[in-house]
Short mmCIF file of C-alpha atoms and ligand atoms in Angstrom, two decimals:
data_model
loop_
_atom_site.label_atom_id
_atom_site.label_comp_id
_atom_site.label_asym_id
_atom_site.label_seq_id
_atom_site.Cartn_x
_atom_site.Cartn_y
_atom_site.Cartn_z
CA UNK H 1 -19.56 -68.73 37.96
CA UNK H 2 -19.19 -69.15 34.18
CA UNK H 3 -18.88 -72.59 32.63
CA UNK H 4 -15.86 -73.29 30.41
CA UNK H 5 -18.12 -73.22 27.38
CA UNK H 6 -19.48 -69.80 28.27
CA UNK H 7 -16.00 -68.47 28.90
CA UNK H 8 -14.83 -69.66 25.47
CA UNK H 9 -17.90 -68.15 23.80
CA UNK H 10 -17.34 -64.81 25.53
CA UNK H 11 -13.69 -64.80 24.53
CA UNK H 12 -14.47 -65.51 20.90
CA UNK H 13 -16.90 -62.60 20.87
CA UNK H 14 -14.50 -60.28 22.69
CA UNK H 15 -11.68 -61.14 20.26
CA UNK H 16 -13.78 -60.49 17.15
CA UNK H 17 -13.63 -64.14 16.22
CA UNK H 18 -16.56 -66.03 14.78
CA UNK H 19 -19.04 -68.41 16.28
CA UNK H 20 -19.55 -71.39 13.99
CA UNK H 21 -22.49 -73.84 13.85
CA UNK H 22 -20.82 -76.57 15.94
CA UNK H 23 -19.60 -74.19 18.65
CA UNK H 24 -21.40 -73.94 21.97
CA UNK H 25 -23.59 -70.86 22.19
CA UNK H 26 -26.11 -69.51 24.69
CA UNK H 27 -29.71 -70.45 23.86
CA UNK H 28 -30.71 -66.81 23.67
CA UNK H 29 -27.96 -66.12 21.11
CA UNK H 30 -29.19 -69.00 18.98
CA UNK H 31 -32.77 -67.83 19.34
CA UNK H 32 -32.14 -64.23 18.38
CA UNK H 33 -30.11 -65.30 15.35
CA UNK H 34 -32.87 -67.63 14.18
CA UNK H 35 -35.30 -64.75 14.68
CA UNK H 36 -33.26 -62.18 12.78
CA UNK H 37 -31.96 -64.44 9.98
CA UNK H 38 -35.34 -66.06 9.29
CA UNK H 39 -37.07 -62.64 9.23
CA UNK H 40 -34.37 -61.46 6.88
CA UNK H 41 -34.87 -64.50 4.61
CA UNK H 42 -38.65 -64.00 4.58
CA UNK H 43 -38.10 -60.34 3.65
CA UNK H 44 -36.07 -61.33 0.61
CA UNK H 45 -38.71 -63.84 -0.51
CA UNK H 46 -41.70 -61.54 0.04
CA UNK H 47 -39.57 -58.72 -1.41
CA UNK H 48 -39.71 -60.41 -4.81
CA UNK H 49 -43.40 -59.52 -5.17
CA UNK H 50 -43.50 -55.71 -5.40
CA UNK H 51 -41.00 -55.77 -8.26
CA UNK H 52 -42.19 -59.04 -9.79
CA UNK H 53 -45.31 -56.98 -10.43
CA UNK H 54 -43.40 -55.03 -13.13
CA UNK H 55 -41.48 -57.76 -14.96
CA UNK H 56 -44.13 -58.15 -17.66
CA UNK H 57 -44.49 -54.39 -18.04
CA UNK H 58 -40.88 -53.16 -17.99
CA UNK H 59 -40.49 -50.47 -20.67
CA UNK H 60 -37.80 -52.24 -22.74
CA UNK H 61 -36.19 -55.63 -23.23
CA UNK H 62 -33.05 -54.41 -21.45
CA UNK H 63 -35.04 -53.11 -18.45
CA UNK H 64 -36.90 -56.39 -18.29
CA UNK H 65 -33.71 -58.47 -18.30
CA UNK H 66 -32.23 -56.32 -15.52
CA UNK H 67 -35.38 -56.52 -13.40
CA UNK H 68 -35.62 -60.29 -13.81
CA UNK H 69 -32.00 -60.68 -12.73
CA UNK H 70 -32.65 -58.52 -9.72
CA UNK H 71 -35.71 -60.45 -8.58
CA UNK H 72 -33.80 -63.71 -9.03
CA UNK H 73 -30.99 -62.31 -6.87
CA UNK H 74 -33.55 -61.76 -4.12
CA UNK H 75 -34.67 -65.38 -4.37
CA UNK H 76 -31.00 -66.37 -4.04
CA UNK H 77 -30.56 -64.16 -0.97
CA UNK H 78 -33.59 -65.77 0.62
CA UNK H 79 -32.15 -69.22 0.01
CA UNK H 80 -28.69 -68.43 1.46
CA UNK H 81 -30.34 -66.96 4.49
CA UNK H 82 -32.65 -69.91 5.05
CA UNK H 83 -29.56 -72.12 4.82
CA UNK H 84 -27.73 -69.96 7.36
CA UNK H 85 -30.71 -70.20 9.73
CA UNK H 86 -30.84 -73.99 9.25
CA UNK H 87 -27.31 -74.27 10.67
CA UNK H 88 -28.85 -73.12 13.97
CA UNK H 89 -31.25 -76.06 14.16
CA UNK H 90 -34.49 -74.86 12.62
CA UNK H 91 -35.80 -76.55 9.47
CA UNK H 92 -36.82 -74.93 6.21
CA UNK H 93 -40.33 -76.36 6.65
CA UNK H 94 -40.71 -74.79 10.08
CA UNK H 95 -39.66 -71.40 8.74
CA UNK H 96 -41.98 -71.69 5.75
CA UNK H 97 -44.88 -72.61 8.04
CA UNK H 98 -44.18 -69.58 10.21
CA UNK H 99 -44.22 -67.37 7.13
CA UNK H 100 -47.35 -68.63 5.42
CA UNK H 101 -49.33 -68.92 8.64
CA UNK H 102 -48.66 -65.22 9.22
CA UNK H 103 -46.74 -65.81 12.47
CA UNK H 104 -43.36 -64.64 11.17
CA UNK H 105 -42.32 -61.05 10.68
CA UNK H 106 -40.78 -59.79 7.47
CA UNK H 107 -39.71 -56.28 6.58
CA UNK H 108 -42.45 -53.65 6.78
CA UNK H 109 -41.29 -52.14 3.50
CA UNK H 110 -42.66 -54.89 1.30
CA UNK H 111 -46.24 -54.16 2.29
CA UNK H 112 -46.44 -51.05 0.11
CA UNK H 113 -47.80 -51.08 -3.46
CA UNK H 114 -45.89 -50.45 -6.71
CA UNK H 115 -48.35 -48.59 -8.96
CA UNK H 116 -45.85 -47.06 -11.45
CA UNK H 117 -42.60 -47.92 -13.24
CA UNK H 118 -40.87 -45.20 -11.19
CA UNK H 119 -41.45 -47.39 -8.13
CA UNK H 120 -38.79 -49.73 -9.54
CA UNK H 121 -36.37 -46.80 -9.42
CA UNK H 122 -37.40 -45.69 -5.94
CA UNK H 123 -37.19 -49.22 -4.55
CA UNK H 124 -33.70 -49.70 -5.96
CA UNK H 125 -32.46 -46.35 -4.79
CA UNK H 126 -34.16 -46.09 -1.39
CA UNK H 127 -35.07 -49.63 -0.29
CA UNK H 128 -31.93 -51.35 -1.54
CA UNK H 129 -29.92 -48.33 -0.41
CA UNK H 130 -31.32 -48.79 3.11
CA UNK H 131 -30.68 -52.54 2.89
CA UNK H 132 -27.01 -51.87 2.10
CA UNK H 133 -26.63 -49.40 4.95
CA UNK H 134 -28.14 -51.98 7.31
CA UNK H 135 -26.33 -55.03 5.90
CA UNK H 136 -22.75 -53.91 5.29
CA UNK H 137 -22.11 -53.95 9.06
CA UNK H 138 -23.79 -57.38 9.22
CA UNK H 139 -20.89 -58.75 7.12
CA UNK H 140 -19.03 -58.53 10.45
CA UNK H 141 -21.76 -60.28 12.44
CA UNK H 142 -20.28 -62.64 15.00
CA UNK H 143 -22.12 -65.68 13.62
CA UNK H 144 -20.00 -67.04 10.74
CA UNK H 145 -22.62 -68.32 8.29
CA UNK H 146 -24.65 -65.10 8.56
CA UNK H 147 -21.69 -62.75 8.11
CA UNK H 148 -20.34 -64.71 5.15
CA UNK H 149 -23.75 -64.80 3.44
CA UNK H 150 -23.95 -61.03 3.80
CA UNK H 151 -20.78 -60.45 1.75
CA UNK H 152 -22.28 -61.65 -1.50
CA UNK H 153 -25.70 -60.26 -0.67
CA UNK H 154 -24.20 -56.78 -0.23
CA UNK H 155 -22.37 -56.93 -3.55
CA UNK H 156 -25.59 -57.77 -5.31
CA UNK H 157 -27.49 -55.10 -3.36
CA UNK H 158 -25.01 -52.51 -4.61
CA UNK H 159 -25.90 -53.39 -8.18
CA UNK H 160 -29.60 -53.18 -7.27
CA UNK H 161 -29.14 -49.77 -5.74
CA UNK H 162 -27.28 -48.45 -8.78
CA UNK H 163 -29.89 -49.76 -11.20
CA UNK H 164 -32.63 -48.02 -9.20
CA UNK H 165 -30.70 -44.76 -9.14
CA UNK H 166 -30.22 -45.02 -12.90
CA UNK H 167 -33.95 -45.59 -13.53
CA UNK H 168 -34.74 -42.43 -11.55
CA UNK H 169 -31.98 -40.47 -13.28
CA UNK H 170 -33.37 -41.44 -16.69
CA UNK H 171 -36.90 -40.44 -15.66
CA UNK H 172 -35.64 -37.14 -14.22
CA UNK H 173 -34.09 -36.32 -17.60
CA UNK H 174 -37.35 -37.11 -19.40
CA UNK H 175 -40.69 -35.38 -19.87
CA UNK H 176 -42.50 -33.35 -17.21
CA UNK H 177 -44.79 -36.32 -16.64
CA UNK H 178 -41.86 -38.67 -16.12
CA UNK H 179 -40.28 -36.25 -13.65
CA UNK H 180 -43.54 -36.04 -11.73
CA UNK H 181 -43.77 -39.82 -11.68
CA UNK H 182 -40.22 -40.12 -10.28
CA UNK H 183 -40.85 -37.50 -7.60
CA UNK H 184 -44.14 -39.13 -6.64
CA UNK H 185 -42.43 -42.50 -6.18
CA UNK H 186 -39.70 -40.91 -4.03
CA UNK H 187 -42.40 -39.20 -1.95
CA UNK H 188 -44.11 -42.52 -1.28
CA UNK H 189 -41.00 -44.63 -0.56
CA UNK H 190 -38.89 -42.18 1.44
CA UNK H 191 -40.54 -42.53 4.86
CA UNK H 192 -41.16 -46.29 4.71
CA UNK H 193 -37.47 -46.76 3.75
CA UNK H 194 -36.41 -44.85 6.88
CA UNK H 195 -38.72 -47.04 8.97
CA UNK H 196 -36.98 -50.16 7.61
CA UNK H 197 -34.16 -49.59 10.10
CA UNK H 198 -36.56 -50.48 12.88
CA UNK H 199 -38.02 -48.62 15.86
CA UNK H 200 -36.12 -45.78 17.56
CA UNK H 201 -33.34 -46.94 19.88
CA UNK H 202 -35.36 -46.30 23.03
CA UNK H 203 -38.09 -48.64 21.70
CA UNK H 204 -35.83 -51.35 20.27
CA UNK H 205 -35.94 -54.27 22.73
CA UNK H 206 -33.34 -56.41 20.93
CA UNK H 207 -30.62 -53.88 20.13
CA UNK H 208 -28.60 -53.81 23.35
CA UNK H 209 -28.13 -57.58 23.56
CA UNK H 210 -27.53 -57.95 19.82
CA UNK H 211 -24.86 -55.22 19.98
CA UNK H 212 -23.22 -56.90 22.97
CA UNK H 213 -23.09 -60.16 21.00
CA UNK H 214 -21.76 -58.26 17.96
CA UNK H 215 -24.58 -59.40 15.73
CA UNK H 216 -25.58 -55.77 15.26
CA UNK H 217 -22.71 -53.27 15.07
CA UNK H 218 -24.76 -50.07 15.08
CA UNK H 219 -28.12 -49.09 16.50
CA UNK H 220 -31.22 -48.57 14.37
CA UNK H 221 -31.03 -44.78 14.74
CA UNK H 222 -27.31 -44.67 13.93
CA UNK H 223 -27.83 -46.53 10.67
CA UNK H 224 -30.89 -44.45 9.77
CA UNK H 225 -28.87 -41.27 10.31
CA UNK H 226 -26.01 -42.56 8.20
CA UNK H 227 -28.45 -43.48 5.41
CA UNK H 228 -30.01 -40.02 5.31
CA UNK H 229 -26.52 -38.52 5.08
CA UNK H 230 -25.88 -40.68 2.01
CA UNK H 231 -29.20 -39.78 0.36
CA UNK H 232 -28.99 -36.00 0.48
CA UNK H 233 -26.17 -35.55 -2.10
CA UNK H 234 -27.64 -38.28 -4.30
CA UNK H 235 -31.04 -36.55 -4.28
CA UNK H 236 -29.31 -33.38 -5.46
CA UNK H 237 -27.76 -35.19 -8.42
CA UNK H 238 -31.12 -36.71 -9.29
CA UNK H 239 -32.93 -33.40 -8.90
CA UNK H 240 -35.57 -34.90 -6.61
CA UNK H 241 -36.78 -33.45 -3.32
CA UNK H 242 -36.77 -35.58 -0.17
CA UNK H 243 -40.26 -35.16 1.32
CA UNK H 244 -39.18 -33.96 4.79
CA UNK H 245 -39.56 -30.21 5.39
CA UNK H 246 -37.58 -30.55 8.64
CA UNK H 247 -34.55 -32.13 6.97
CA UNK H 248 -31.58 -29.82 7.42
CA UNK H 249 -27.90 -29.92 8.23
CA UNK H 250 -27.05 -29.24 11.86
CA UNK H 251 -23.55 -27.78 12.29
CA UNK H 252 -23.46 -28.52 15.99
CA UNK H 253 -24.28 -32.22 15.82
CA UNK H 254 -22.58 -32.72 12.45
CA UNK H 255 -25.66 -34.62 11.24
CA UNK H 256 -28.97 -33.94 9.53
CA UNK H 257 -31.93 -33.05 11.68
CA UNK H 258 -35.02 -34.80 10.45
CA UNK H 259 -38.77 -34.91 10.91
CA UNK H 260 -40.60 -37.51 12.95
CA UNK H 261 -41.31 -40.90 11.38
CA UNK H 262 -44.95 -42.02 11.59
CA UNK H 263 -44.39 -44.86 14.05
CA UNK H 264 -48.11 -45.56 14.35
CA UNK H 265 -48.12 -46.45 10.68
CA UNK H 266 -45.02 -48.64 11.16
CA UNK H 267 -46.56 -50.62 14.03
CA UNK H 268 -49.82 -50.98 12.07
CA UNK H 269 -47.86 -52.51 9.18
CA UNK H 270 -46.11 -54.87 11.63
CA UNK H 271 -49.50 -55.97 12.95
CA UNK H 272 -50.53 -56.98 9.44
CA UNK H 273 -52.54 -53.86 8.63
CA UNK H 274 -50.36 -52.30 5.93
CA UNK H 275 -51.73 -51.63 2.44
CA UNK H 276 -50.55 -54.96 0.96
CA UNK H 277 -49.93 -57.37 3.89
CA UNK H 278 -52.89 -59.62 3.07
CA UNK H 279 -52.11 -59.68 -0.64
CA UNK H 280 -48.43 -60.50 -0.11
CA UNK H 281 -49.17 -63.42 2.23
CA UNK H 282 -51.94 -64.77 0.03
CA UNK H 283 -49.63 -64.74 -2.97
CA UNK H 284 -46.89 -66.58 -1.07
CA UNK H 285 -49.39 -69.15 0.24
CA UNK H 286 -50.69 -69.83 -3.25
CA UNK H 287 -47.15 -70.13 -4.66
CA UNK H 288 -46.30 -72.56 -1.86
CA UNK H 289 -49.35 -74.72 -2.56
CA UNK H 290 -48.80 -74.66 -6.29
CA UNK H 291 -45.17 -75.64 -5.77
CA UNK H 292 -46.05 -78.73 -3.69
CA UNK H 293 -45.52 -81.08 -6.66
CA UNK H 294 -41.99 -79.74 -7.16
CA UNK H 295 -41.07 -80.44 -3.53
CA UNK H 296 -42.62 -83.91 -3.74
CA UNK H 297 -40.80 -84.69 -6.98
CA UNK H 298 -37.48 -83.49 -5.54
CA UNK H 299 -37.96 -85.59 -2.39
CA UNK H 300 -38.84 -88.64 -4.45
CA UNK H 301 -35.82 -88.13 -6.70
CA UNK H 302 -33.55 -87.82 -3.64
CA UNK H 303 -35.06 -91.01 -2.19
CA UNK H 304 -34.36 -92.95 -5.40
CA UNK H 305 -30.83 -91.60 -5.65
CA UNK H 306 -30.18 -92.69 -2.07
CA UNK H 307 -31.45 -96.20 -2.84
CA UNK H 308 -29.15 -96.37 -5.88
CA UNK H 309 -26.02 -95.41 -3.94
CA UNK H 310 -26.88 -98.01 -1.29
CA UNK H 311 -27.29 -100.75 -3.89
N1 ACO R 1 -40.10 -54.50 9.56
C1 ACO R 1 -40.67 -55.48 10.29
N2 ACO R 1 -40.31 -55.72 11.57
C2 ACO R 1 -39.35 -54.93 12.10
C3 ACO R 1 -38.72 -53.91 11.38
C4 ACO R 1 -39.14 -53.71 10.06
N3 ACO R 1 -38.63 -52.73 9.29
N4 ACO R 1 -37.81 -53.32 12.19
C5 ACO R 1 -37.88 -53.94 13.38
N5 ACO R 1 -38.82 -54.91 13.33
C6 ACO R 1 -39.24 -55.77 14.42
C7 ACO R 1 -38.11 -56.63 14.92
O1 ACO R 1 -38.00 -57.79 14.12
C8 ACO R 1 -38.52 -56.91 16.34
O2 ACO R 1 -39.54 -57.89 16.36
P1 ACO R 1 -39.34 -59.33 17.10
O3 ACO R 1 -38.70 -59.05 18.43
O4 ACO R 1 -40.70 -59.90 17.15
O5 ACO R 1 -38.43 -60.11 16.22
C9 ACO R 1 -39.18 -55.61 16.74
O6 ACO R 1 -39.57 -54.97 15.52
C10 ACO R 1 -38.32 -54.70 17.55
O7 ACO R 1 -37.18 -54.25 16.79
P2 ACO R 1 -35.66 -54.33 17.29
O8 ACO R 1 -35.60 -54.65 18.73
O9 ACO R 1 -34.97 -53.12 16.81
O10 ACO R 1 -35.19 -55.65 16.47
P3 ACO R 1 -33.77 -56.03 15.87
O11 ACO R 1 -32.69 -55.81 16.86
O12 ACO R 1 -33.91 -57.38 15.29
O13 ACO R 1 -33.53 -54.96 14.69
C11 ACO R 1 -33.49 -54.98 12.27
C12 ACO R 1 -34.37 -54.91 13.55
C13 ACO R 1 -32.63 -53.74 12.20
C14 ACO R 1 -34.43 -55.04 11.07
C15 ACO R 1 -32.59 -56.24 12.36
O14 ACO R 1 -33.36 -57.37 12.60
C16 ACO R 1 -31.79 -56.48 11.11
O15 ACO R 1 -30.80 -55.82 10.86
N6 ACO R 1 -32.18 -57.49 10.30
C17 ACO R 1 -31.46 -57.89 9.11
C18 ACO R 1 -31.81 -57.07 7.92
C19 ACO R 1 -33.18 -57.34 7.39
O16 ACO R 1 -33.94 -58.14 7.87
N7 ACO R 1 -33.53 -56.69 6.31
C20 ACO R 1 -34.77 -56.96 5.65
C21 ACO R 1 -35.20 -55.86 4.78
S1 ACO R 1 -34.12 -55.41 3.53
C22 ACO R 1 -33.84 -56.70 2.52
O17 ACO R 1 -32.86 -57.19 2.62
C23 ACO R 1 -34.74 -57.14 1.47
#
């Protein structure tokens, strides 16, 4: 027998209406949203590092200004998402503790290094491209604050994707060395960007329930497939090769067949054993410690303001 609250919740979901912070919701719904939204926020914040690495070395003033804007956008995305998660009853401090203690997950993709300028192009094109494919459907997520945050995030991600594509296009029209650099970056980022969508559907414990609750609208494999379909024509325009010898159009399925993702590598990265996991966490921990005085000053300022308004 369903309670009235549960019945109302189920009806809202069935009618494509939104669940808002003050509405009743099942504990498991709240928990999975906190899990997904906080992981997403952490990904944006850790995701500032691989590109932050190139701000001081961007090849022109214009490139530097664009890259700085992009990294700042990511900080903004992290902050909206932390705010969205806070509406579910977790505090910013709790989430930050989970991140810097190494308990929280964040996207596997940000544990790979960025040795060349072409990595800025490949990240924009492939990583932000994958983020868009994953996040556009999240604009329709059943939880209001998450879906609304995604609208602006996706607009900014589209700009990020275009700027990455344009970096690669410029390199591909340059010298032989620049072309090699662009192709090398695509070779290194292609497979990790496909893994971003998460484990295959038959190994994705959260998908079925998240689809039923209309948090997720498509499965991990569906989105991955859609992403590859978008990449193929863009790779042709760029003149780069996608590093999958098994990638080919299948007339019967109406989709691309593709090679097997290295899932051992993916799960190793999730366990903290990727090429840059330790470095990324250490950097965030240091930034957090060095920023303590800012948090203290802000809290003190807020305390004084509150006293003033009382007086
Ligand atoms: N990196 C790290 N962890 C991952 C990844 C990944 N690429 N993909 C899946 N996982 C984790 C899941 O978080 C889950 O772990 P948990 O149960 O401990 O939380 C586990 O692997 C199993 O995966 P699923 O059951 O498929 O999990 P879920 O239904 O949450 O789907 C997905 C994973 C697709 C990433 C989903 O959470 C999502 O869409 N999140 C929002 C988008 C996002 O976080 N993007 C971040 C990268 S892009 C960016 O914006 C900067």
